[in-house]
XYZ file of C-alpha atoms in Angstrom:
233
model
C 53.383 130.605 -2.594
C 53.520 128.799 0.376
C 52.968 130.465 3.705
C 55.135 129.748 6.217
C 54.127 130.099 9.694
C 56.365 131.272 12.272
C 55.240 130.435 16.150
C 54.483 133.247 17.548
C 57.194 134.943 19.337
C 60.084 132.053 18.015
C 62.364 132.435 15.010
C 60.802 129.970 11.396
C 60.533 126.678 11.424
C 62.265 124.886 8.207
C 60.561 122.446 6.154
C 60.876 118.920 6.744
C 60.519 119.308 11.014
C 63.143 120.318 13.709
C 66.854 119.895 13.768
C 68.262 118.454 16.672
C 70.879 121.219 18.337
C 74.236 120.083 17.228
C 76.067 119.531 20.115
C 73.299 116.728 20.972
C 74.573 115.699 16.955
C 78.268 115.860 18.247
C 77.924 113.826 21.646
C 76.336 111.003 20.241
C 78.719 110.638 17.108
C 81.326 110.240 20.003
C 79.198 107.583 21.875
C 79.088 105.450 18.748
C 82.888 105.626 18.454
C 85.022 102.163 19.220
C 87.400 102.749 22.801
C 90.887 102.206 22.211
C 92.525 99.328 22.772
C 94.538 98.974 25.953
C 98.465 99.643 24.957
C 100.330 96.365 24.290
C 102.658 94.613 27.123
C 105.680 94.731 26.093
C 107.312 91.051 24.596
C 110.182 91.681 26.872
C 107.982 91.964 30.023
C 106.559 88.266 28.726
C 109.290 86.671 28.652
C 110.976 87.760 31.501
C 108.326 86.693 33.729
C 107.993 83.512 32.401
C 112.407 83.284 32.915
C 111.012 83.981 36.888
C 108.465 81.462 36.699
C 110.755 78.977 35.665
C 113.638 80.049 37.884
C 110.771 79.545 41.066
C 109.680 76.586 40.159
C 112.973 75.530 39.883
C 114.320 76.064 43.208
C 111.451 74.908 44.529
C 111.820 71.481 42.998
C 115.651 71.521 44.596
C 114.560 72.366 47.246
C 111.517 69.339 47.642
C 114.283 67.002 46.720
C 117.480 67.704 48.499
C 115.620 68.308 51.850
C 116.246 65.387 54.061
C 114.384 62.492 55.119
C 112.852 61.349 58.325
C 115.120 59.040 57.960
C 117.641 61.050 57.103
C 117.212 62.845 60.270
C 116.540 60.174 62.326
C 119.903 58.668 61.177
C 123.378 58.246 63.269
C 125.987 60.449 63.160
C 129.469 58.851 61.574
C 132.361 59.406 63.068
C 134.651 57.167 59.905
C 138.964 56.491 60.703
C 140.551 54.417 59.639
C 141.915 50.785 61.101
C 144.236 52.346 64.320
C 142.714 55.021 64.607
C 141.262 56.601 67.331
C 138.030 57.711 66.830
C 135.410 60.034 69.257
C 131.546 60.429 69.116
C 129.287 61.865 71.927
C 129.705 59.531 74.781
C 131.989 57.014 72.711
C 135.261 56.840 71.972
C 136.899 53.440 70.133
C 139.851 51.881 68.009
C 139.706 49.211 66.166
C 143.501 47.455 65.777
C 143.460 44.175 64.240
C 140.602 42.419 61.866
C 141.323 38.553 61.220
C 139.533 35.827 59.055
C 139.242 32.618 60.145
C 137.067 29.029 59.523
C 137.351 29.390 63.115
C 137.699 31.038 66.123
C 139.053 29.796 69.917
C 137.979 32.416 72.641
C 140.338 32.823 75.851
C 137.645 31.097 78.641
C 138.154 27.603 76.133
C 134.930 28.198 73.785
C 135.448 26.905 70.234
C 133.089 28.746 67.554
C 132.699 26.217 64.122
C 130.172 27.349 61.283
C 129.156 26.348 58.055
C 130.826 30.399 57.130
C 133.478 32.381 58.651
C 134.508 34.183 61.765
C 135.222 38.141 61.363
C 137.659 39.167 64.183
C 137.404 42.443 65.547
C 140.631 43.341 67.899
C 138.917 47.066 69.816
C 139.028 49.167 72.537
C 136.178 51.419 74.191
C 135.208 53.996 76.648
C 132.786 56.188 77.285
C 133.750 60.908 77.017
C 130.934 61.849 78.651
C 129.426 59.524 81.349
C 129.044 56.431 82.392
C 125.338 55.889 83.030
C 123.546 54.049 80.322
C 126.794 53.271 78.413
C 128.031 50.095 77.209
C 128.895 48.723 73.975
C 125.091 47.908 72.969
C 125.819 47.884 68.935
C 128.378 46.128 67.757
C 127.974 45.619 63.798
C 129.809 44.770 60.890
C 127.783 46.454 57.916
C 128.351 44.006 54.280
C 126.398 45.926 51.653
C 123.073 46.267 53.120
C 123.458 43.415 55.706
C 124.035 44.021 59.372
C 125.671 41.190 60.871
C 125.837 41.610 65.517
C 128.875 40.609 66.815
C 128.009 36.656 68.456
C 127.041 36.710 71.779
C 128.257 32.420 71.987
C 131.641 33.291 73.534
C 129.667 34.500 76.271
C 132.113 37.114 78.489
C 135.320 36.594 76.669
C 133.670 38.921 74.295
C 133.161 42.515 74.379
C 130.156 42.903 72.750
C 127.781 44.526 75.615
C 130.181 45.499 78.027
C 129.643 48.610 80.788
C 131.519 51.756 79.378
C 133.606 54.312 81.957
C 135.112 57.440 81.055
C 139.059 57.512 80.806
C 138.476 53.251 81.187
C 138.606 51.906 77.825
C 137.472 48.173 78.057
C 140.065 46.207 75.374
C 138.905 42.695 73.901
C 137.753 41.009 70.196
C 134.349 40.897 69.052
C 134.012 38.307 66.975
C 130.797 37.647 63.876
C 129.527 35.034 61.848
C 129.393 35.919 58.506
C 128.697 33.843 55.349
C 131.723 32.476 53.943
C 130.464 34.404 49.896
C 130.363 37.457 51.739
C 133.803 38.319 51.356
C 133.932 38.013 47.981
C 132.857 40.997 45.412
C 132.487 44.844 46.125
C 130.327 44.329 48.967
C 133.311 43.137 50.505
C 135.631 45.354 49.559
C 133.231 48.522 51.088
C 132.428 46.535 54.532
C 132.283 48.540 57.391
C 133.021 47.796 61.957
C 130.461 49.893 63.255
C 130.110 50.763 67.025
C 128.250 52.515 69.209
C 127.344 53.211 72.986
C 123.440 52.330 72.895
C 121.429 49.821 71.255
C 119.488 52.497 69.531
C 122.104 54.950 67.818
C 119.789 57.324 65.610
C 121.067 60.917 66.438
C 123.642 59.797 68.332
C 126.980 58.799 66.742
C 128.369 56.112 66.063
C 131.695 54.809 65.458
C 132.260 53.649 61.900
C 136.091 51.907 60.546
C 135.867 50.506 56.371
C 137.460 47.676 55.946
C 138.579 45.595 52.543
C 137.285 41.981 53.674
C 138.561 41.119 50.334
C 141.948 42.268 51.350
C 142.593 39.989 54.218
C 143.768 36.751 54.212
C 141.726 33.540 55.639
C 143.241 32.023 57.900
C 142.060 28.321 59.307
C 142.161 29.517 63.143
C 142.425 31.987 65.177
C 142.249 32.217 69.678
C 141.933 34.879 70.902
C 143.675 37.191 74.226
C 140.952 37.947 77.412
C 139.084 41.244 77.447
C 140.753 43.408 79.890
C 139.666 46.610 81.322
C 141.024 49.856 82.405
C 145.159 49.958 81.402
C 145.676 46.382 82.423
């Protein structure tokens, strides 16, 4: 028989050595367990987040593409109307009363204009609205397509090109534009514009705009213009 030795003051030790306490074994087993996976985000939430992101990108793109450019910020403020209509801007009031097209033009001072193109003669009345100070018909141009034709200075004082503007006292007379003959044909001629402003640089200021179909105006051999008048006379 085998004698089992018992430590003094303690319980017998089983054969095969000491055993770990039960509590320690349970703790070790729990530590070896695989951690539980976190709860999965519902699919609908991913879809909603994606849709919101797309919405933000679309709105951002619209804002970028619709924001005014620097050129648009500085563009003249057009006051548009028909022939015979009195149009009023910040410091200019104008009425274009007639538009004629001719091969040659004779001014009231006797000046005669010959050209290899044609003359577009615009009869108009212009005046200041707020103040006389610094106001003049410094912008008088004919737009055909992307091309701007300035009013001719050759007739000198026989036109109202560049005349000072007074409040309540209109200047009435012709403006003469020398343009190529082919400017009277095509889509550009149908969408031409007479443009008038009280400054030489009308950016961010009022500009009178009168659309005109040049292709619909009968071409005359010659035109004689009237002497410009100031005030009621």
